[in-house]
């Protein structure tokens, strides 16, 4: 019986060593067709591939339809801190995201136990290029530079990670519009309201790579987004239906203040830290000591 178990273990190892590694995702040479993914062969006991402009990807040892691909998928959670480290892989369905868009080398040993991710692409600076992308502007997919500039958010001076956009015709949001707040690569900034309809279902916390927001009424006013300090954490978004410019947004000083941490979680008794404060339709950051 012991011999049978040993043979079975050897057979399993041989299968793993000869398995093909398949990759789908957002990056040069990739796509989201599980029947025709990038194929990587093992050389010298490991799978090694460099993918330029990589943002999001999935790995599997099987190709075909999504059920087949996902059933053999391998996943982990790459972060800036794990770059250059061997991260344990588990056989579970799940997209993986690079810490930032760039040229990455992926190394997986033949036993498919770990993933090591490295890059020579520098980490981007703190200021982001943030745009309003939706059905009202063709998602900016074929837009020229001038049109992109018209839909770009402006950073708020003195407020880190905070950006605003003034919606006014012809750059408003008509009823029925679907939209997201994202960069031009759908990479570091890619936020949606999870299918919520404005104004009835709108909440302030938007998650990375969530589905679109939809306008249940015409909207002109100011949109504010506070991006998280950690990569692809939750953002905090408000839509202030005012026709005034950013500098003239009205604030009702009698409205109660609501406090949120930088991950968008509400805090009842804030102390010793930087918090997002909402008072009526006004959103700002304050340092509580």
Coordinates of N, CA and C in Angstrom, one line a residue, residues 2 15 24 34 38 52 54 65 71 73 82 85 120 128 132 139 158 173 185 194 207 223 278-279 286:
X2 N 2.0 1.2 0.8 CA 2.9 2.4 0.8 C 3.4 2.7 -0.6
X15 N 2.5 15.2 -13.2 CA 1.4 16.0 -13.9 C 1.6 17.5 -13.7
X24 N -4.8 34.9 -18.5 CA -5.7 35.9 -19.1 C -5.6 37.2 -18.3
X34 N -10.8 32.8 -22.2 CA -10.2 31.6 -21.6 C -9.9 30.4 -22.5
X38 N -2.9 33.3 -23.0 CA -1.4 33.2 -23.2 C -1.0 31.9 -22.6
X52 N 4.2 43.2 -20.4 CA 4.3 44.7 -20.3 C 2.9 45.3 -20.0
X54 N 1.0 45.4 -17.5 CA 0.2 44.5 -16.8 C -0.6 45.2 -15.6
X65 N -13.8 26.9 -21.6 CA -14.7 28.0 -21.1 C -14.3 28.4 -19.7
X71 N -11.9 26.4 -12.7 CA -11.8 25.2 -11.8 C -10.4 24.9 -11.6
X73 N -7.9 27.3 -11.6 CA -7.2 28.6 -11.4 C -6.3 28.6 -10.2
X82 N 5.0 42.6 -1.3 CA 5.4 41.2 -1.6 C 6.2 41.2 -2.9
X85 N 9.0 38.6 -3.6 CA 8.9 37.5 -2.7 C 8.1 36.3 -3.3
X120 N 10.5 46.5 -12.9 CA 11.4 47.6 -13.0 C 10.7 48.9 -13.2
X128 N -2.9 61.4 -9.2 CA -3.5 60.5 -10.1 C -4.2 61.3 -11.3
X132 N -14.0 61.2 -15.6 CA -15.4 60.7 -15.6 C -15.6 59.9 -16.9
X139 N -17.3 56.4 -23.0 CA -16.3 55.8 -22.0 C -14.9 56.3 -22.3
X158 N -4.4 71.4 -1.3 CA -4.3 71.2 0.1 C -5.1 70.0 0.7
X173 N -24.5 64.9 -16.6 CA -24.9 63.5 -16.6 C -26.4 63.4 -16.8
X185 N -6.5 53.9 -18.2 CA -6.1 52.5 -18.3 C -6.9 51.5 -17.5
X194 N -21.3 50.0 -7.8 CA -21.9 48.7 -7.7 C -23.3 48.6 -8.2
X207 N -16.2 50.9 -4.4 CA -15.2 49.9 -4.4 C -14.5 49.8 -5.7
X223 N -18.9 66.6 -8.5 CA -18.6 65.3 -8.0 C -17.2 65.3 -7.3
X278 N -17.9 64.3 6.3 CA -19.0 64.7 5.5 C -20.0 65.5 6.3
X279 N -20.3 66.7 5.8 CA -21.3 67.6 6.5 C -22.2 68.1 5.4
X286 N -9.8 66.0 7.7 CA -9.4 66.7 8.9 C -8.5 65.9 9.7

